[in-house]
Amino acid sequence: MSAPQLVVHRDKELMAEATAARLITAVVDAQAARGTASVVLTGGRNGNGLLAALAASPARDAIDWSRLDLWWGDERFLPEGDPERNVTQAREALLDAVAPDPSRVHAMPASDGPHAGDADAAAAAYAAELAAAAGPGGDVPVPAFDVLMLGVGPDTHVASLFPELPAVRETERTVVGVHGAPKPPPTRISLTLPAIRAAREVWLLAAGEDKAEAAGIALSGAGEVQAPAAGAYGRDRTLWLLDGAAASRLPRELYPRASA
């Protein structure tokens, strides 16, 4: 477990641009060290803002997109191409512009795919894909993601792990179907906390006043069942990336050390 490090940016636009630059550096460094890199993307307002900033960055071509594996932390269990699916939004924001190797874009199954209507079977299939890509000797059957990004919801949810729901209590499986989510659509697929914690680095993104209470709660010692964001951390590094509005309710002892 790595203790959270905080970086607070002036506004959400600067946060997106700085995080895109940070991600480019992380991927380039991983590719230089190991030949390939593995990143878990997140959707939502902040995740898509980051992808758009990455697409607009003149440094994006420093990444060898053919040697980058892309995964997702969660997905809405909707038909392929639905505009609400995270992978659809990622393609529009970034992927169509950089043309990664299609075999290395690991989208979560759609509701009209081979596991039509069965989110649990779709989750099991994604878990099997992760396990097949995992290296030997790991405690959790997922790749050692270089960077795993998560948006933080106003209720402290990350991926599709919502407070008090069964998915946030999962300790064995790496991917689960989520039923009865409190925000639409109610049926989703999500990585679990054990899969998230296998990442080398976990980055949590929060921008806007509606995220301030969630950030304050998660960073104040709350339990992960009540505040899932509190249970998201990386093996080597846990980085909270916030704008000034989202940082406005941080514990006083943390804020002086959080600036950018």
PDB file of C-alpha atoms in Angstrom:
ATOM      1  CA  MET A   1       0.000   0.000   0.000  1.00  0.00           C
ATOM      2  CA  SER A   2       1.284   3.455  -0.929  1.00  0.00           C
ATOM      3  CA  ALA A   3       0.270   6.575   0.965  1.00  0.00           C
ATOM      4  CA  PRO A   4      -1.634   9.138  -1.130  1.00  0.00           C
ATOM      5  CA  GLN A   5       0.258  12.028  -2.649  1.00  0.00           C
ATOM      6  CA  LEU A   6      -1.739  15.130  -3.573  1.00  0.00           C
ATOM      7  CA  VAL A   7      -1.337  17.570  -6.439  1.00  0.00           C
ATOM      8  CA  VAL A   8      -3.772  20.484  -6.662  1.00  0.00           C
ATOM      9  CA  HIS A   9      -4.077  22.472  -9.880  1.00  0.00           C
ATOM     10  CA  ARG A  10      -5.629  25.887 -10.324  1.00  0.00           C
ATOM     11  CA  ASP A  11      -8.574  24.709 -12.444  1.00  0.00           C
ATOM     12  CA  LYS A  12      -9.870  21.651 -14.272  1.00  0.00           C
ATOM     13  CA  GLU A  13      -8.383  22.680 -17.619  1.00  0.00           C
ATOM     14  CA  LEU A  14      -4.886  22.960 -16.180  1.00  0.00           C
ATOM     15  CA  MET A  15      -5.419  19.720 -14.301  1.00  0.00           C
ATOM     16  CA  ALA A  16      -6.331  17.906 -17.526  1.00  0.00           C
ATOM     17  CA  GLU A  17      -3.348  19.308 -19.417  1.00  0.00           C
ATOM     18  CA  ALA A  18      -0.874  18.587 -16.623  1.00  0.00           C
ATOM     19  CA  THR A  19      -2.197  15.081 -16.103  1.00  0.00           C
ATOM     20  CA  ALA A  20      -1.942  14.382 -19.833  1.00  0.00           C
ATOM     21  CA  ALA A  21       1.707  15.471 -19.732  1.00  0.00           C
ATOM     22  CA  ARG A  22       2.272  13.319 -16.655  1.00  0.00           C
ATOM     23  CA  LEU A  23       0.714  10.311 -18.402  1.00  0.00           C
ATOM     24  CA  ILE A  24       2.828  10.763 -21.528  1.00  0.00           C
ATOM     25  CA  THR A  25       5.965  10.748 -19.372  1.00  0.00           C
ATOM     26  CA  ALA A  26       4.837   7.647 -17.450  1.00  0.00           C
ATOM     27  CA  VAL A  27       4.056   5.691 -20.616  1.00  0.00           C
ATOM     28  CA  VAL A  28       7.277   6.709 -22.382  1.00  0.00           C
ATOM     29  CA  ASP A  29       9.317   5.751 -19.313  1.00  0.00           C
ATOM     30  CA  ALA A  30       7.582   2.362 -19.072  1.00  0.00           C
ATOM     31  CA  GLN A  31       8.118   1.664 -22.761  1.00  0.00           C
ATOM     32  CA  ALA A  32      11.780   2.607 -22.464  1.00  0.00           C
ATOM     33  CA  ALA A  33      12.196   0.282 -19.483  1.00  0.00           C
ATOM     34  CA  ARG A  34      10.142  -2.718 -20.600  1.00  0.00           C
ATOM     35  CA  GLY A  35       9.274  -2.219 -24.273  1.00  0.00           C
ATOM     36  CA  THR A  36       5.556  -1.927 -23.619  1.00  0.00           C
ATOM     37  CA  ALA A  37       3.210  -0.128 -21.247  1.00  0.00           C
ATOM     38  CA  SER A  38      -0.197  -0.876 -19.780  1.00  0.00           C
ATOM     39  CA  VAL A  39      -2.733   1.779 -18.787  1.00  0.00           C
ATOM     40  CA  VAL A  40      -6.249   1.573 -17.388  1.00  0.00           C
ATOM     41  CA  LEU A  41      -8.525   4.375 -18.613  1.00  0.00           C
ATOM     42  CA  THR A  42     -11.435   5.956 -16.832  1.00  0.00           C
ATOM     43  CA  GLY A  43     -14.516   7.639 -18.246  1.00  0.00           C
ATOM     44  CA  GLY A  44     -16.649  10.440 -16.915  1.00  0.00           C
ATOM     45  CA  ARG A  45     -16.134  14.168 -17.043  1.00  0.00           C
ATOM     46  CA  ASN A  46     -12.583  14.208 -15.755  1.00  0.00           C
ATOM     47  CA  GLY A  47     -11.433  11.085 -17.563  1.00  0.00           C
ATOM     48  CA  ASN A  48     -12.699  12.304 -20.909  1.00  0.00           C
ATOM     49  CA  GLY A  49     -11.232  15.754 -20.267  1.00  0.00           C
ATOM     50  CA  LEU A  50      -7.857  14.131 -19.762  1.00  0.00           C
ATOM     51  CA  LEU A  51      -8.158  12.132 -22.987  1.00  0.00           C
ATOM     52  CA  ALA A  52      -9.079  15.253 -24.940  1.00  0.00           C
ATOM     53  CA  ALA A  53      -6.083  17.075 -23.480  1.00  0.00           C
ATOM     54  CA  LEU A  54      -3.870  14.136 -24.429  1.00  0.00           C
ATOM     55  CA  ALA A  55      -5.198  14.205 -27.986  1.00  0.00           C
ATOM     56  CA  ALA A  56      -4.420  17.923 -28.213  1.00  0.00           C
ATOM     57  CA  SER A  57      -0.909  17.615 -26.759  1.00  0.00           C
ATOM     58  CA  PRO A  58       1.945  18.074 -29.228  1.00  0.00           C
ATOM     59  CA  ALA A  59       3.884  15.527 -27.147  1.00  0.00           C
ATOM     60  CA  ARG A  60       1.380  12.704 -27.663  1.00  0.00           C
ATOM     61  CA  ASP A  61       3.487  11.186 -30.449  1.00  0.00           C
ATOM     62  CA  ALA A  62       6.271  10.509 -27.961  1.00  0.00           C
ATOM     63  CA  ILE A  63       4.163   7.465 -27.045  1.00  0.00           C
ATOM     64  CA  ASP A  64       4.535   4.416 -29.249  1.00  0.00           C
ATOM     65  CA  TRP A  65       0.814   3.710 -29.486  1.00  0.00           C
ATOM     66  CA  SER A  66       1.452   0.316 -31.085  1.00  0.00           C
ATOM     67  CA  ARG A  67       3.143  -0.861 -27.872  1.00  0.00           C
ATOM     68  CA  LEU A  68       0.507   0.335 -25.412  1.00  0.00           C
ATOM     69  CA  ASP A  69      -2.146  -1.893 -23.868  1.00  0.00           C
ATOM     70  CA  LEU A  70      -5.333  -0.048 -22.916  1.00  0.00           C
ATOM     71  CA  TRP A  71      -7.815  -1.423 -20.405  1.00  0.00           C
ATOM     72  CA  TRP A  72     -10.839   0.048 -18.650  1.00  0.00           C
ATOM     73  CA  GLY A  73     -11.692   0.260 -14.976  1.00  0.00           C
ATOM     74  CA  ASP A  74     -15.402  -0.048 -15.584  1.00  0.00           C
ATOM     75  CA  GLU A  75     -18.032   0.100 -18.276  1.00  0.00           C
ATOM     76  CA  ARG A  76     -21.713   0.709 -18.679  1.00  0.00           C
ATOM     77  CA  PHE A  77     -23.326  -2.555 -19.801  1.00  0.00           C
ATOM     78  CA  LEU A  78     -24.864  -1.127 -22.956  1.00  0.00           C
ATOM     79  CA  PRO A  79     -24.811  -2.088 -26.660  1.00  0.00           C
ATOM     80  CA  GLU A  80     -21.635  -1.710 -28.703  1.00  0.00           C
ATOM     81  CA  GLY A  81     -21.250   1.858 -29.957  1.00  0.00           C
ATOM     82  CA  ASP A  82     -23.664   3.337 -27.422  1.00  0.00           C
ATOM     83  CA  PRO A  83     -22.573   6.944 -26.813  1.00  0.00           C
ATOM     84  CA  GLU A  84     -22.689   6.372 -23.041  1.00  0.00           C
ATOM     85  CA  ARG A  85     -20.090   3.595 -23.118  1.00  0.00           C
ATOM     86  CA  ASN A  86     -16.671   4.650 -21.863  1.00  0.00           C
ATOM     87  CA  VAL A  87     -14.908   3.012 -24.808  1.00  0.00           C
ATOM     88  CA  THR A  88     -17.100   4.908 -27.292  1.00  0.00           C
ATOM     89  CA  GLN A  89     -16.247   8.184 -25.609  1.00  0.00           C
ATOM     90  CA  ALA A  90     -12.549   7.290 -25.459  1.00  0.00           C
ATOM     91  CA  ARG A  91     -12.485   6.589 -29.173  1.00  0.00           C
ATOM     92  CA  GLU A  92     -14.057   9.957 -29.919  1.00  0.00           C
ATOM     93  CA  ALA A  93     -11.826  11.866 -27.505  1.00  0.00           C
ATOM     94  CA  LEU A  94      -8.495  10.209 -28.323  1.00  0.00           C
ATOM     95  CA  LEU A  95      -8.195   6.744 -29.812  1.00  0.00           C
ATOM     96  CA  ASP A  96      -9.447   7.540 -33.312  1.00  0.00           C
ATOM     97  CA  ALA A  97      -6.728  10.186 -33.540  1.00  0.00           C
ATOM     98  CA  VAL A  98      -3.784   8.051 -32.427  1.00  0.00           C
ATOM     99  CA  ALA A  99      -4.675   4.667 -33.958  1.00  0.00           C
ATOM    100  CA  PRO A 100      -3.465   2.172 -31.336  1.00  0.00           C
ATOM    101  CA  ASP A 101      -3.056  -1.504 -32.186  1.00  0.00           C
ATOM    102  CA  PRO A 102      -6.679  -2.775 -32.122  1.00  0.00           C
ATOM    103  CA  SER A 103      -5.556  -6.033 -30.494  1.00  0.00           C
ATOM    104  CA  ARG A 104      -4.236  -4.025 -27.544  1.00  0.00           C
ATOM    105  CA  VAL A 105      -7.435  -2.047 -26.949  1.00  0.00           C
ATOM    106  CA  HIS A 106      -9.181  -4.212 -24.371  1.00  0.00           C
ATOM    107  CA  ALA A 107     -12.743  -2.923 -24.239  1.00  0.00           C
ATOM    108  CA  MET A 108     -15.119  -4.454 -21.723  1.00  0.00           C
ATOM    109  CA  PRO A 109     -17.896  -6.545 -23.307  1.00  0.00           C
ATOM    110  CA  ALA A 110     -21.044  -4.857 -24.582  1.00  0.00           C
ATOM    111  CA  SER A 111     -24.551  -5.915 -23.644  1.00  0.00           C
ATOM    112  CA  ASP A 112     -25.267  -7.071 -27.210  1.00  0.00           C
ATOM    113  CA  GLY A 113     -22.090  -9.155 -27.478  1.00  0.00           C
ATOM    114  CA  PRO A 114     -21.482 -12.860 -26.821  1.00  0.00           C
ATOM    115  CA  HIS A 115     -22.692 -12.459 -23.241  1.00  0.00           C
ATOM    116  CA  ALA A 116     -25.834 -10.563 -24.192  1.00  0.00           C
ATOM    117  CA  GLY A 117     -27.792  -9.459 -21.184  1.00  0.00           C
ATOM    118  CA  ASP A 118     -25.527 -11.251 -18.674  1.00  0.00           C
ATOM    119  CA  ALA A 119     -23.217  -8.760 -16.970  1.00  0.00           C
ATOM    120  CA  ASP A 120     -21.786 -11.407 -14.671  1.00  0.00           C
ATOM    121  CA  ALA A 121     -20.717 -13.608 -17.587  1.00  0.00           C
ATOM    122  CA  ALA A 122     -19.278 -10.552 -19.350  1.00  0.00           C
ATOM    123  CA  ALA A 123     -17.316  -9.674 -16.200  1.00  0.00           C
ATOM    124  CA  ALA A 124     -15.952 -13.225 -15.996  1.00  0.00           C
ATOM    125  CA  ALA A 125     -14.839 -13.001 -19.641  1.00  0.00           C
ATOM    126  CA  TYR A 126     -12.974  -9.755 -18.972  1.00  0.00           C
ATOM    127  CA  ALA A 127     -11.364 -11.296 -15.899  1.00  0.00           C
ATOM    128  CA  ALA A 128     -10.155 -14.166 -18.086  1.00  0.00           C
ATOM    129  CA  GLU A 129      -8.691 -11.687 -20.591  1.00  0.00           C
ATOM    130  CA  LEU A 130      -6.863  -9.901 -17.789  1.00  0.00           C
ATOM    131  CA  ALA A 131      -5.556 -13.191 -16.416  1.00  0.00           C
ATOM    132  CA  ALA A 132      -4.266 -14.211 -19.848  1.00  0.00           C
ATOM    133  CA  ALA A 133      -2.278 -10.962 -20.039  1.00  0.00           C
ATOM    134  CA  ALA A 134      -0.935 -11.200 -16.500  1.00  0.00           C
ATOM    135  CA  GLY A 135       2.694 -12.005 -15.954  1.00  0.00           C
ATOM    136  CA  PRO A 136       3.858 -14.944 -13.848  1.00  0.00           C
ATOM    137  CA  GLY A 137       4.101 -14.770 -10.099  1.00  0.00           C
ATOM    138  CA  GLY A 138       1.586 -12.030  -9.376  1.00  0.00           C
ATOM    139  CA  ASP A 139      -0.705 -12.278  -6.368  1.00  0.00           C
ATOM    140  CA  VAL A 140      -3.659 -11.055  -8.445  1.00  0.00           C
ATOM    141  CA  PRO A 141      -4.328 -12.406 -11.982  1.00  0.00           C
ATOM    142  CA  VAL A 142      -4.153  -9.068 -13.795  1.00  0.00           C
ATOM    143  CA  PRO A 143      -1.336  -7.264 -15.607  1.00  0.00           C
ATOM    144  CA  ALA A 144       0.920  -5.037 -13.512  1.00  0.00           C
ATOM    145  CA  PHE A 145      -0.679  -1.881 -14.902  1.00  0.00           C
ATOM    146  CA  ASP A 146       1.776   1.006 -15.146  1.00  0.00           C
ATOM    147  CA  VAL A 147      -0.953   3.567 -14.491  1.00  0.00           C
ATOM    148  CA  LEU A 148      -4.555   2.943 -13.481  1.00  0.00           C
ATOM    149  CA  MET A 149      -6.758   6.027 -13.543  1.00  0.00           C
ATOM    150  CA  LEU A 150     -10.001   6.491 -11.652  1.00  0.00           C
ATOM    151  CA  GLY A 151     -12.496   9.311 -11.554  1.00  0.00           C
ATOM    152  CA  VAL A 152     -13.885  10.024  -8.097  1.00  0.00           C
ATOM    153  CA  GLY A 153     -17.654  10.395  -7.919  1.00  0.00           C
ATOM    154  CA  PRO A 154     -19.486  12.842  -5.635  1.00  0.00           C
ATOM    155  CA  ASP A 155     -20.485   9.845  -3.486  1.00  0.00           C
ATOM    156  CA  THR A 156     -16.820   8.663  -3.337  1.00  0.00           C
ATOM    157  CA  HIS A 157     -17.378   5.858  -5.864  1.00  0.00           C
ATOM    158  CA  VAL A 158     -14.514   4.817  -8.142  1.00  0.00           C
ATOM    159  CA  ALA A 159     -14.899   2.683 -11.276  1.00  0.00           C
ATOM    160  CA  SER A 160     -18.382   1.256 -10.630  1.00  0.00           C
ATOM    161  CA  LEU A 161     -17.676   0.467  -6.985  1.00  0.00           C
ATOM    162  CA  PHE A 162     -20.395   2.313  -5.104  1.00  0.00           C
ATOM    163  CA  PRO A 163     -20.593   2.756  -1.325  1.00  0.00           C
ATOM    164  CA  GLU A 164     -22.054  -0.232   0.510  1.00  0.00           C
ATOM    165  CA  LEU A 165     -22.863  -2.256  -2.631  1.00  0.00           C
ATOM    166  CA  PRO A 166     -21.574  -5.842  -2.880  1.00  0.00           C
ATOM    167  CA  ALA A 167     -18.943  -5.055  -5.522  1.00  0.00           C
ATOM    168  CA  VAL A 168     -16.900  -2.890  -3.169  1.00  0.00           C
ATOM    169  CA  ARG A 169     -16.701  -5.788  -0.693  1.00  0.00           C
ATOM    170  CA  GLU A 170     -15.308  -8.240  -3.257  1.00  0.00           C
ATOM    171  CA  THR A 171     -11.974  -9.740  -2.195  1.00  0.00           C
ATOM    172  CA  GLU A 172     -11.458 -12.638  -4.642  1.00  0.00           C
ATOM    173  CA  ARG A 173     -12.669 -11.788  -8.148  1.00  0.00           C
ATOM    174  CA  THR A 174     -10.925  -9.151 -10.260  1.00  0.00           C
ATOM    175  CA  VAL A 175     -13.983  -8.103 -12.298  1.00  0.00           C
ATOM    176  CA  VAL A 176     -17.646  -8.194 -11.297  1.00  0.00           C
ATOM    177  CA  GLY A 177     -21.022  -7.381 -12.700  1.00  0.00           C
ATOM    178  CA  VAL A 178     -22.653  -4.488 -10.862  1.00  0.00           C
ATOM    179  CA  HIS A 179     -26.416  -4.492 -10.438  1.00  0.00           C
ATOM    180  CA  GLY A 180     -28.606  -1.750  -9.043  1.00  0.00           C
ATOM    181  CA  ALA A 181     -26.036   1.032  -9.359  1.00  0.00           C
ATOM    182  CA  PRO A 182     -27.406   4.286  -7.920  1.00  0.00           C
ATOM    183  CA  LYS A 183     -26.675   6.193 -11.145  1.00  0.00           C
ATOM    184  CA  PRO A 184     -27.804   5.145 -14.623  1.00  0.00           C
ATOM    185  CA  PRO A 185     -27.418   2.731 -16.158  1.00  0.00           C
ATOM    186  CA  PRO A 186     -27.926   0.405 -13.188  1.00  0.00           C
ATOM    187  CA  THR A 187     -26.047  -2.519 -14.762  1.00  0.00           C
ATOM    188  CA  ARG A 188     -22.294  -2.202 -15.196  1.00  0.00           C
ATOM    189  CA  ILE A 189     -18.989  -4.084 -15.199  1.00  0.00           C
ATOM    190  CA  SER A 190     -16.171  -3.049 -12.890  1.00  0.00           C
ATOM    191  CA  LEU A 191     -12.704  -3.910 -11.741  1.00  0.00           C
ATOM    192  CA  THR A 192     -12.619  -4.698  -8.034  1.00  0.00           C
ATOM    193  CA  LEU A 193     -10.348  -3.254  -5.369  1.00  0.00           C
ATOM    194  CA  PRO A 194      -7.940  -6.243  -5.535  1.00  0.00           C
ATOM    195  CA  ALA A 195      -7.449  -5.624  -9.277  1.00  0.00           C
ATOM    196  CA  ILE A 196      -7.029  -1.883  -8.760  1.00  0.00           C
ATOM    197  CA  ARG A 197      -4.430  -2.396  -6.048  1.00  0.00           C
ATOM    198  CA  ALA A 198      -2.315  -4.562  -8.364  1.00  0.00           C
ATOM    199  CA  ALA A 199      -1.394  -1.473 -10.411  1.00  0.00           C
ATOM    200  CA  ARG A 200       2.018   0.082 -10.012  1.00  0.00           C
ATOM    201  CA  GLU A 201       0.445   3.531  -9.848  1.00  0.00           C
ATOM    202  CA  VAL A 202      -3.162   4.552  -9.170  1.00  0.00           C
ATOM    203  CA  TRP A 203      -4.216   8.078 -10.097  1.00  0.00           C
ATOM    204  CA  LEU A 204      -7.487   9.451  -8.746  1.00  0.00           C
ATOM    205  CA  LEU A 205      -8.964  12.413 -10.625  1.00  0.00           C
ATOM    206  CA  ALA A 206     -11.334  14.904  -9.023  1.00  0.00           C
ATOM    207  CA  ALA A 207     -12.308  18.324 -10.347  1.00  0.00           C
ATOM    208  CA  GLY A 208     -15.229  20.581  -9.471  1.00  0.00           C
ATOM    209  CA  GLU A 209     -17.008  21.651  -6.317  1.00  0.00           C
ATOM    210  CA  ASP A 210     -19.256  18.577  -6.480  1.00  0.00           C
ATOM    211  CA  LYS A 211     -16.177  16.403  -5.802  1.00  0.00           C
ATOM    212  CA  ALA A 212     -14.914  18.389  -2.805  1.00  0.00           C
ATOM    213  CA  GLU A 213     -16.812  16.517  -0.117  1.00  0.00           C
ATOM    214  CA  ALA A 214     -15.907  13.139  -1.620  1.00  0.00           C
ATOM    215  CA  ALA A 215     -12.203  13.997  -1.726  1.00  0.00           C
ATOM    216  CA  GLY A 216     -12.292  15.255   1.836  1.00  0.00           C
ATOM    217  CA  ILE A 217     -14.022  12.121   3.101  1.00  0.00           C
ATOM    218  CA  ALA A 218     -11.807   9.673   1.222  1.00  0.00           C
ATOM    219  CA  LEU A 219      -8.621  11.376   2.411  1.00  0.00           C
ATOM    220  CA  SER A 220      -9.729  11.637   6.031  1.00  0.00           C
ATOM    221  CA  GLY A 221      -9.435   7.966   6.931  1.00  0.00           C
ATOM    222  CA  ALA A 222     -12.880   6.738   5.875  1.00  0.00           C
ATOM    223  CA  GLY A 223     -13.435   3.020   5.355  1.00  0.00           C
ATOM    224  CA  GLU A 224     -13.451   1.668   1.812  1.00  0.00           C
ATOM    225  CA  VAL A 225     -16.935   0.135   2.042  1.00  0.00           C
ATOM    226  CA  GLN A 226     -18.416   3.505   2.936  1.00  0.00           C
ATOM    227  CA  ALA A 227     -15.997   5.478   0.715  1.00  0.00           C
ATOM    228  CA  PRO A 228     -14.591   3.277  -2.076  1.00  0.00           C
ATOM    229  CA  ALA A 229     -12.086   5.936  -3.165  1.00  0.00           C
ATOM    230  CA  ALA A 230     -10.354   5.468   0.185  1.00  0.00           C
ATOM    231  CA  GLY A 231      -9.572   1.871  -0.769  1.00  0.00           C
ATOM    232  CA  ALA A 232      -8.006   2.664  -4.153  1.00  0.00           C
ATOM    233  CA  TYR A 233      -4.234   2.714  -4.010  1.00  0.00           C
ATOM    234  CA  GLY A 234      -1.263   1.513  -6.015  1.00  0.00           C
ATOM    235  CA  ARG A 235       1.656  -0.740  -5.132  1.00  0.00           C
ATOM    236  CA  ASP A 236       4.272   1.949  -5.761  1.00  0.00           C
ATOM    237  CA  ARG A 237       2.334   5.189  -5.854  1.00  0.00           C
ATOM    238  CA  THR A 238      -1.108   6.638  -5.195  1.00  0.00           C
ATOM    239  CA  LEU A 239      -1.654  10.053  -6.702  1.00  0.00           C
ATOM    240  CA  TRP A 240      -4.661  12.304  -6.139  1.00  0.00           C
ATOM    241  CA  LEU A 241      -4.944  14.915  -8.909  1.00  0.00           C
ATOM    242  CA  LEU A 242      -7.403  17.670  -8.073  1.00  0.00           C
ATOM    243  CA  ASP A 243      -8.374  21.175  -9.039  1.00  0.00           C
ATOM    244  CA  GLY A 244      -8.763  23.936  -6.472  1.00  0.00           C
ATOM    245  CA  ALA A 245     -12.515  23.455  -6.172  1.00  0.00           C
ATOM    246  CA  ALA A 246     -12.252  19.730  -5.468  1.00  0.00           C
ATOM    247  CA  ALA A 247      -9.482  20.377  -2.927  1.00  0.00           C
ATOM    248  CA  SER A 248     -11.472  22.950  -0.972  1.00  0.00           C
ATOM    249  CA  ARG A 249     -12.513  20.492   1.741  1.00  0.00           C
ATOM    250  CA  LEU A 250      -9.297  18.588   2.153  1.00  0.00           C
ATOM    251  CA  PRO A 251      -8.147  17.998   5.716  1.00  0.00           C
ATOM    252  CA  ARG A 252      -6.182  21.063   6.784  1.00  0.00           C
ATOM    253  CA  GLU A 253      -3.061  19.056   7.534  1.00  0.00           C
ATOM    254  CA  LEU A 254      -2.963  17.740   3.947  1.00  0.00           C
ATOM    255  CA  TYR A 255      -3.590  20.919   1.990  1.00  0.00           C
ATOM    256  CA  PRO A 256      -0.299  22.746   2.652  1.00  0.00           C
ATOM    257  CA  ARG A 257       1.547  19.813   1.057  1.00  0.00           C
ATOM    258  CA  ALA A 258      -0.742  19.700  -1.971  1.00  0.00           C
ATOM    259  CA  SER A 259       0.046  22.264  -4.645  1.00  0.00           C
ATOM    260  CA  ALA A 260       1.015  22.656  -8.264  1.00  0.00           C
TER     261      ALA A 260
END
